[in-house]
Coordinates of C-alpha atoms in Angstrom, one line a residue:
M1 CA 14.3 137.9 20.5
E2 CA 13.3 141.6 20.0
F3 CA 11.8 140.7 16.6
I4 CA 9.6 138.0 18.1
R5 CA 8.5 140.3 20.9
A6 CA 7.6 142.9 18.3
L7 CA 5.5 140.3 16.5
V8 CA 3.6 139.5 19.6
F9 CA 2.9 143.1 20.5
A10 CA 1.8 143.8 16.9
W11 CA -0.5 140.8 17.1
L12 CA -1.8 142.0 20.5
Y13 CA -2.6 145.5 19.0
F14 CA -4.7 144.2 16.1
A15 CA -6.2 141.1 17.7
L16 CA -7.0 141.9 21.3
P17 CA -8.4 145.4 21.6
A18 CA -10.6 144.7 24.6
A19 CA -8.1 142.8 26.7
A20 CA -5.5 145.5 26.0
A21 CA -7.8 148.1 27.6
L22 CA -7.0 147.1 31.1
P23 CA -4.0 149.3 32.0
E24 CA -4.9 149.5 35.7
L25 CA -4.3 145.8 36.2
P26 CA -1.1 144.7 37.9
D27 CA 2.1 143.8 36.2
M28 CA 3.1 140.2 36.4
G29 CA 6.6 140.9 37.6
A30 CA 6.6 139.2 41.0
P31 CA 4.7 136.3 42.5
S32 CA 3.0 138.5 45.0
D33 CA 1.5 140.6 42.2
T34 CA 0.0 137.6 40.3
V35 CA -3.3 137.1 42.1
L36 CA -6.2 138.7 40.2
S37 CA -9.0 140.3 42.2
P38 CA -12.5 139.0 41.3
D39 CA -13.3 142.4 39.7
E40 CA -10.1 142.3 37.6
E41 CA -10.8 138.8 36.5
K42 CA -14.4 139.7 35.6
H43 CA -13.2 142.5 33.4
L44 CA -10.6 140.3 31.8
G45 CA -13.1 137.6 31.1
E46 CA -15.6 140.0 29.5
A47 CA -12.9 141.5 27.3
F48 CA -11.7 138.0 26.3
Y49 CA -15.2 137.0 25.4
R50 CA -15.9 140.1 23.4
N51 CA -12.7 139.7 21.5
L52 CA -13.4 136.1 20.6
H53 CA -16.3 137.3 18.4
Q54 CA -13.8 138.8 16.0
H55 CA -11.9 135.6 15.5
V56 CA -14.3 132.7 15.8
R57 CA -18.0 132.3 15.0
I58 CA -19.8 132.1 18.4
S59 CA -23.3 130.6 18.0
Q60 CA -26.1 133.1 18.3
D61 CA -28.7 130.4 18.2
L62 CA -30.8 130.9 21.3
E63 CA -31.8 127.3 21.8
I64 CA -28.2 126.1 21.5
Q65 CA -27.1 128.8 23.9
D66 CA -29.7 127.8 26.4
Y67 CA -28.9 124.1 26.3
I68 CA -25.2 124.5 26.8
A69 CA -25.7 127.1 29.6
S70 CA -28.2 124.7 31.3
L71 CA -25.9 121.8 31.0
G72 CA -23.0 123.9 32.3
G73 CA -25.1 125.2 35.2
R74 CA -26.0 121.6 36.2
L75 CA -22.3 120.8 36.4
V76 CA -21.2 124.0 38.1
A77 CA -23.8 123.4 40.8
Q78 CA -21.9 120.4 41.9
S79 CA -18.5 122.1 41.8
E80 CA -16.4 123.9 44.4
M81 CA -17.7 127.2 42.9
A82 CA -21.4 126.5 42.9
N83 CA -22.2 130.1 43.7
R84 CA -20.0 131.6 41.0
T85 CA -21.3 132.7 37.6
F86 CA -19.9 130.7 34.6
H87 CA -20.5 131.6 31.0
L88 CA -20.7 128.6 28.6
F89 CA -21.0 129.1 24.8
V90 CA -20.7 127.2 21.5
V91 CA -18.1 128.0 18.9
M92 CA -19.4 127.1 15.4
E93 CA -16.2 125.4 14.2
P94 CA -15.8 121.8 13.0
E95 CA -12.6 121.2 14.9
I96 CA -12.8 119.0 18.1
N97 CA -12.0 121.5 20.8
A98 CA -13.0 123.0 24.1
F99 CA -11.3 125.6 26.3
A100 CA -11.6 127.5 29.6
G101 CA -10.9 131.2 29.7
P102 CA -10.7 133.8 32.5
A103 CA -13.7 134.4 34.8
G104 CA -15.4 131.1 33.9
Y105 CA -15.8 131.7 30.2
I106 CA -15.9 128.2 28.7
G107 CA -16.2 127.5 25.0
V108 CA -17.0 124.2 23.2
N109 CA -16.8 123.7 19.5
S110 CA -19.8 122.4 17.6
G111 CA -17.4 119.8 16.2
L112 CA -16.8 118.4 19.6
I113 CA -20.5 118.3 20.5
L114 CA -21.1 116.3 17.2
A115 CA -18.3 114.0 18.0
T116 CA -19.9 112.9 21.3
Q117 CA -22.1 109.8 21.3
S118 CA -23.8 110.6 24.6
E119 CA -24.7 113.5 26.8
G120 CA -22.4 112.1 29.4
E121 CA -19.4 112.4 27.0
L122 CA -20.2 116.1 26.4
A123 CA -20.7 116.7 30.1
S124 CA -17.3 115.0 30.8
V125 CA -15.5 117.5 28.7
L126 CA -17.4 120.5 30.2
A127 CA -16.7 119.1 33.7
H128 CA -13.0 118.8 32.9
E129 CA -13.0 122.5 31.7
I130 CA -15.0 123.6 34.8
A131 CA -12.4 121.8 37.0
H132 CA -9.6 123.9 35.3
V133 CA -11.4 127.0 36.6
T134 CA -12.3 125.7 40.1
Q135 CA -8.8 124.6 40.7
Q136 CA -7.5 128.0 39.6
H137 CA -5.3 126.6 36.9
L138 CA -5.5 129.8 34.8
R139 CA -4.3 131.8 37.7
R140 CA -1.4 129.5 38.2
A141 CA -0.6 129.9 34.5
F142 CA -0.5 133.6 35.0
A143 CA 1.9 133.2 37.9
A144 CA 4.2 131.1 35.7
A145 CA 4.3 134.0 33.1
K146 CA 6.2 136.2 35.5
R147 CA 7.4 138.7 32.9
L148 CA 4.0 139.2 31.2
T149 CA 1.5 141.9 31.9
L150 CA -2.1 140.8 32.3
P151 CA -3.2 141.9 28.8
M152 CA -0.4 139.8 27.4
A153 CA -1.6 136.9 29.5
A154 CA -5.0 137.3 28.0
A155 CA -3.5 137.4 24.5
T156 CA -1.8 134.1 25.2
L157 CA -5.1 132.5 26.1
A158 CA -6.7 133.9 23.0
A159 CA -3.7 132.7 21.0
I160 CA -4.3 129.1 22.1
L161 CA -7.8 129.3 20.6
I162 CA -7.1 131.5 17.6
G163 CA -4.2 129.2 16.7
T164 CA -6.8 126.6 15.7
Q165 CA -8.2 129.0 13.1
A166 CA -5.1 131.1 12.2
P167 CA -2.0 129.1 13.2
E168 CA 0.4 131.8 12.3
L169 CA -1.0 134.2 14.9
G170 CA -1.3 131.7 17.7
Q171 CA 2.1 130.2 17.0
A172 CA 3.9 133.6 16.9
A173 CA 2.6 134.3 20.4
L174 CA 3.4 130.9 21.8
I175 CA 6.9 130.9 20.4
A176 CA 7.5 134.2 21.9
L177 CA 6.4 133.0 25.3
Q178 CA 8.7 130.0 25.2
A179 CA 11.5 132.3 24.1
G180 CA 10.6 134.4 27.1
G181 CA 11.7 131.6 29.5
I182 CA 8.5 130.1 30.7
Q183 CA 8.7 126.6 29.3
Q184 CA 7.9 125.4 32.8
Q185 CA 4.3 126.3 32.1
I186 CA 4.0 123.4 29.7
N187 CA 5.1 120.9 32.3
F188 CA 2.9 122.5 34.9
T189 CA -0.1 121.9 32.6
R190 CA 0.4 118.2 32.7
S191 CA -0.4 118.1 36.4
H192 CA -3.4 120.4 35.6
E193 CA -4.8 117.8 33.3
Q194 CA -4.6 115.1 35.9
E195 CA -6.2 117.2 38.5
A196 CA -8.9 118.4 36.1
D197 CA -9.7 114.7 35.3
R198 CA -10.0 113.8 39.0
V199 CA -12.2 116.8 39.9
G200 CA -14.1 116.5 36.7
I201 CA -15.2 113.0 37.4
Q202 CA -16.4 114.0 40.8
I203 CA -18.4 116.8 39.3
L204 CA -19.7 114.5 36.6
T205 CA -20.9 111.9 39.0
A206 CA -22.4 114.3 41.5
S207 CA -24.4 115.8 38.5
G208 CA -26.0 112.5 37.6
F209 CA -23.8 111.5 34.6
D210 CA -21.9 108.3 34.0
P211 CA -18.3 108.8 35.2
R212 CA -17.3 106.2 32.6
S213 CA -18.1 108.7 29.9
M214 CA -14.8 110.5 30.4
P215 CA -12.4 107.6 29.7
L216 CA -14.7 106.3 27.0
F217 CA -14.6 109.6 25.1
F218 CA -10.9 110.2 25.6
E219 CA -10.1 106.7 24.4
R220 CA -12.3 107.0 21.3
L221 CA -10.6 110.3 20.4
Q222 CA -7.2 108.8 20.9
Q223 CA -8.0 105.7 18.7
S224 CA -9.7 107.7 15.9
T225 CA -6.7 110.1 15.6
R226 CA -3.9 107.6 16.1
F227 CA -2.6 107.9 12.5
L228 CA -3.3 111.6 11.9
G229 CA 0.2 112.8 12.8
Q230 CA 0.3 116.6 13.1
N231 CA -3.4 116.9 12.2
V232 CA -4.7 115.7 15.5
P233 CA -7.7 117.6 17.0
E234 CA -6.8 120.8 18.8
F235 CA -8.4 119.4 22.0
L236 CA -5.8 116.6 22.0
R237 CA -3.0 119.2 21.5
T238 CA -4.0 121.4 24.4
H239 CA -5.3 118.4 26.5
P240 CA -2.9 115.6 25.6
V241 CA -4.6 112.2 26.2
T242 CA -2.2 109.5 27.2
S243 CA -2.8 105.8 27.9
A244 CA -2.0 106.5 31.5
R245 CA -4.6 109.3 31.8
I246 CA -7.2 107.0 30.2
A247 CA -6.3 104.2 32.6
D248 CA -6.4 106.5 35.6
T249 CA -9.9 108.0 34.7
R250 CA -11.2 104.5 34.0
A251 CA -10.0 103.3 37.4
R252 CA -11.7 106.2 39.1
A253 CA -14.9 105.7 37.2
E254 CA -15.1 102.0 38.1
T255 CA -15.3 102.8 41.8
F256 CA -18.9 104.0 41.1
P257 CA -21.7 101.6 40.6
Y258 CA -23.0 101.1 37.1
R259 CA -26.5 102.1 36.0
Q260 CA -28.2 103.4 32.9
Y261 CA -27.8 107.1 32.1
P262 CA -30.3 108.2 29.4
D263 CA -29.6 111.3 27.3
S264 CA -31.8 114.3 27.8
I265 CA -34.1 115.3 25.0
G266 CA -32.3 118.7 25.1
Y267 CA -29.0 117.1 24.2
L268 CA -30.6 115.1 21.4
L269 CA -32.4 118.1 19.9
T270 CA -29.3 120.3 20.2
K271 CA -27.2 117.7 18.4
A272 CA -29.8 117.3 15.6
K273 CA -30.0 121.1 15.1
L274 CA -26.2 121.4 15.0
Q275 CA -26.1 118.6 12.4
V276 CA -28.4 120.7 10.2
L277 CA -26.6 124.0 10.8
T278 CA -23.2 122.5 9.9
A279 CA -24.4 120.1 7.1
T280 CA -22.6 120.2 3.7
D281 CA -25.1 117.8 2.1
L282 CA -28.6 118.3 3.4
S283 CA -30.0 115.7 1.2
A284 CA -27.8 113.0 2.7
L285 CA -28.5 114.3 6.2
Q286 CA -32.2 114.1 5.4
K287 CA -31.9 110.4 4.5
S288 CA -30.0 109.8 7.7
F289 CA -32.7 111.3 9.8
E290 CA -35.3 109.3 8.0
T291 CA -33.5 106.1 9.0
Q292 CA -32.9 107.3 12.6
R293 CA -36.5 108.2 13.3
R294 CA -37.5 104.5 12.9
Q295 CA -35.2 103.2 15.7
G296 CA -34.1 103.9 19.2
T297 CA -35.9 105.4 22.2
L298 CA -39.0 107.6 21.9
E299 CA -36.9 110.7 22.6
A300 CA -34.3 109.6 20.0
K301 CA -37.0 109.1 17.4
A302 CA -38.4 112.5 18.2
A303 CA -35.0 114.2 17.9
A304 CA -34.5 112.5 14.5
S305 CA -37.9 113.8 13.3
Y306 CA -37.0 117.2 14.5
G307 CA -33.7 117.1 12.6
L308 CA -35.6 115.9 9.6
A309 CA -38.1 118.8 9.8
L310 CA -35.2 121.3 10.1
S311 CA -33.4 119.8 7.2
L312 CA -36.5 119.9 5.0
K313 CA -37.0 123.6 6.0
A314 CA -33.4 124.3 5.0
Q315 CA -34.2 122.8 1.6
N316 CA -37.3 125.0 1.4
R317 CA -39.6 122.0 1.6
L318 CA -41.9 123.9 4.0
A319 CA -45.1 121.9 3.8
A320 CA -43.4 118.6 4.6
S321 CA -41.5 120.2 7.5
Q322 CA -44.7 121.7 8.8
E323 CA -46.5 118.3 8.8
I324 CA -43.7 116.6 10.8
L325 CA -43.6 119.4 13.4
Q326 CA -47.3 119.4 13.9
A327 CA -47.2 115.7 14.6
L328 CA -44.3 116.3 17.0
I329 CA -46.3 118.9 18.9
E330 CA -49.2 116.5 19.2
R331 CA -47.0 114.0 20.9
F332 CA -44.8 116.5 22.8
P333 CA -47.0 119.5 23.6
D334 CA -44.6 120.9 26.2
Q335 CA -41.4 120.9 24.1
P336 CA -40.8 124.6 23.2
Q337 CA -38.2 123.7 20.5
F338 CA -41.0 122.1 18.4
I339 CA -43.3 125.1 18.9
H340 CA -40.6 127.6 17.9
A341 CA -39.6 125.5 14.8
L342 CA -43.3 125.3 13.7
A343 CA -43.7 129.0 14.1
Q344 CA -40.7 129.6 12.0
V345 CA -42.0 127.4 9.2
E346 CA -45.4 129.2 9.4
L347 CA -43.7 132.5 9.0
A348 CA -41.8 131.2 6.0
L349 CA -45.1 130.0 4.5
G350 CA -46.6 133.5 5.0
Q351 CA -48.9 132.3 7.8
T352 CA -48.0 135.3 9.9
E353 CA -50.9 135.7 12.2
Q354 CA -51.0 131.9 13.0
A355 CA -47.2 132.1 13.9
L356 CA -47.6 135.2 16.1
K357 CA -50.5 133.6 17.9
R358 CA -48.4 130.4 18.4
Y359 CA -45.7 132.5 20.0
Q360 CA -48.2 134.3 22.2
S361 CA -49.7 131.1 23.4
A362 CA -46.3 129.6 24.0
L363 CA -45.2 132.6 26.1
Q364 CA -48.2 132.2 28.3
R365 CA -47.1 128.6 29.1
F366 CA -43.3 129.4 29.1
P367 CA -43.1 133.0 30.3
G368 CA -39.5 132.8 31.3
S369 CA -38.3 131.5 27.9
R370 CA -35.8 134.0 26.5
V371 CA -35.8 132.0 23.2
L372 CA -39.5 132.5 22.7
Q373 CA -39.3 136.1 23.8
L374 CA -36.6 137.1 21.4
E375 CA -37.9 135.0 18.5
Y376 CA -41.4 136.5 19.0
A377 CA -39.9 140.0 19.1
S378 CA -38.0 139.2 15.8
A379 CA -41.3 138.1 14.3
L380 CA -43.0 141.3 15.4
L381 CA -40.2 143.3 13.8
E382 CA -40.6 141.4 10.5
N383 CA -44.2 142.5 10.5
A384 CA -43.6 146.2 11.4
R385 CA -45.1 145.9 14.9
F386 CA -42.2 147.9 16.3
Q387 CA -43.8 149.3 19.5
E388 CA -44.7 145.8 20.7
A389 CA -41.3 144.5 19.9
R390 CA -39.6 147.4 21.7
R391 CA -41.6 146.9 24.9
L392 CA -40.7 143.2 24.9
L393 CA -37.1 143.7 24.2
E394 CA -36.5 146.5 26.7
A395 CA -37.9 144.3 29.5
L396 CA -35.1 141.9 28.8
L397 CA -32.2 144.4 29.0
P398 CA -31.2 144.0 32.6
S399 CA -30.5 140.3 32.4
Q400 CA -29.3 139.9 28.8
A401 CA -26.8 142.5 28.0
L402 CA -23.3 141.0 27.6
Q403 CA -24.4 137.5 26.7
Q404 CA -26.9 138.4 24.0
P405 CA -25.7 140.7 21.2
L406 CA -28.8 139.8 19.3
L407 CA -30.9 141.8 21.8
F408 CA -29.0 145.0 20.9
Q409 CA -29.4 144.3 17.3
L410 CA -33.2 143.8 17.6
L411 CA -33.6 146.9 19.7
A412 CA -31.7 148.9 17.0
R413 CA -34.2 147.6 14.4
A414 CA -37.2 148.4 16.7
Y415 CA -36.1 152.0 17.2
A416 CA -35.3 152.5 13.5
G417 CA -38.8 151.4 12.7
L418 CA -40.2 153.8 15.3
G419 CA -38.4 156.7 13.7
A420 CA -35.9 157.1 16.6
P421 CA -32.5 157.1 14.9
A422 CA -30.5 158.2 18.0
E423 CA -31.7 155.2 20.0
S424 CA -31.2 152.9 17.0
Q425 CA -27.6 154.1 16.6
R426 CA -27.1 153.7 20.3
Y427 CA -28.0 150.1 20.3
L428 CA -26.1 149.4 17.2
A429 CA -23.0 150.7 19.0
E430 CA -23.7 148.3 21.9
Y431 CA -24.1 145.5 19.4
Y432 CA -20.7 146.0 17.8
Y433 CA -19.1 146.5 21.2
A434 CA -20.5 143.3 22.5
T435 CA -19.1 141.5 19.4
G436 CA -15.7 143.0 19.8
D437 CA -15.8 145.5 16.9
L438 CA -14.7 148.6 18.8
E439 CA -14.1 150.7 15.7
R440 CA -17.7 150.3 14.5
A441 CA -19.0 150.8 18.0
I442 CA -17.3 154.2 18.1
E443 CA -18.7 155.1 14.7
H444 CA -22.3 154.4 15.8
A445 CA -21.9 155.9 19.2
T446 CA -20.6 159.1 17.6
V447 CA -23.6 159.3 15.3
A448 CA -25.9 158.5 18.3
S449 CA -24.4 161.3 20.4
K450 CA -25.0 163.8 17.6
L451 CA -28.5 162.7 16.9
A452 CA -29.4 162.8 20.6
Q453 CA -28.7 166.5 21.0
G454 CA -31.7 168.1 22.6
N455 CA -32.6 165.0 24.6
R456 CA -30.7 165.6 27.8
I457 CA -31.0 162.0 29.2
L458 CA -30.2 160.2 25.9
E459 CA -27.5 162.7 25.1
A460 CA -25.8 162.0 28.5
I461 CA -26.1 158.2 28.0
T462 CA -24.7 158.3 24.4
Q463 CA -21.8 160.6 25.3
Q464 CA -20.8 158.5 28.3
R465 CA -20.7 155.3 26.2
L466 CA -18.8 157.1 23.4
Q467 CA -16.2 158.2 26.0
D468 CA -16.0 154.6 27.4
F469 CA -15.4 153.2 23.9
Q470 CA -12.8 156.0 23.1
A471 CA -10.9 155.4 26.3
E472 CA -10.7 151.7 25.6
D473 CA -9.5 152.4 22.1
K474 CA -6.9 154.8 23.4
A475 CA -5.6 152.2 25.9
R476 CA -5.4 149.6 23.1
K477 CA -3.4 151.9 20.9
Q478 CA -1.0 152.8 23.8
N479 CA -0.2 149.1 24.1

């Protein structure tokens, strides 16, 4: 038993620096101590999310991020926590999986998105995960872990995810938890799944999606993995789908009238882009898109053409990609994904001024698009227009910080180009902190603090952040 506990604490030390830096949170020793305050849960969620960057590849593609956040927002708006902030993100892993973490952090694997055959199926999975949060299933799981501190509870949640990528780490933690006498948590989870199905279907229907999508997707997963033995998708391990569950969700779905539920073009474009980003054979994917663009709805054909253009660009066939995207913009002038893709091809072709003007024009039409703002700033940096990029990026800081590490990275490049190394190092420190690399964050914050000497305001800012990072590192090591 002591050996297993030692394994878990060793794993916690190396794998969960951010979550371990919450010594002020309550011990889970008694039921009355198990309720997290909103502020405590917020800090735990932020630490959980930062730490995930060190173990899985979280998509930094702005268009993919925006789509999944938009879809999640549409679902959350119809939930019991419509006024609460949720954070949805895509994990670039082929396994079929989705999970809900503390403070409404919900991740979905690219493999699961690609396994869906309709937007309703994807929405059904997200609605199910949102229901886990709204019904406070995570808090109940904490309450079941009576002998665990909150950082260890966070480590357990991380272990469930990390176990899909590094089974020996996740399994060590889970074995220790079972040995600790909380096997009841597993049984408790079965009732969670039933409740999440029921609430999820309500959210799904209220959001304008087909409630039949949930049993349809679950049933297809079950049938396609029937003979896989121990190699079933992680989603089915953490969310076991039984025939009874499928029957129950189908019965609930059938109480709603049937109608057509077309996929949004955002879903179709996101799926096409993910296919290109995860392709192992671009030539074969190109042929598939060529076939798809001749069939289906107008939106489906457009998405296939978009996927074809992206696959051609990935193969450095830039002129062919440009021709397809120009034709798409003529038919869909208000689709920012096509504008951005064409600007990227123009940059690759060396048509720099044309690309920059395209971004400028697009931002006049879509002034709130963070995708276009950040991509335009990146293009400015590539062309040594550092002051313009800095002004654009700093205007985004108040709303982008935690969720967009790329913003910090671009700001570091902008200040480096402007000959301001202290500011550059400061934002590099923020970038590494946002992505869970506390050690490198401290290194860059230390350099920034030294370089800032003589600038009273910047010196105070960099020293404070360095102290914050060092305090968190100390708390981690004490655990």
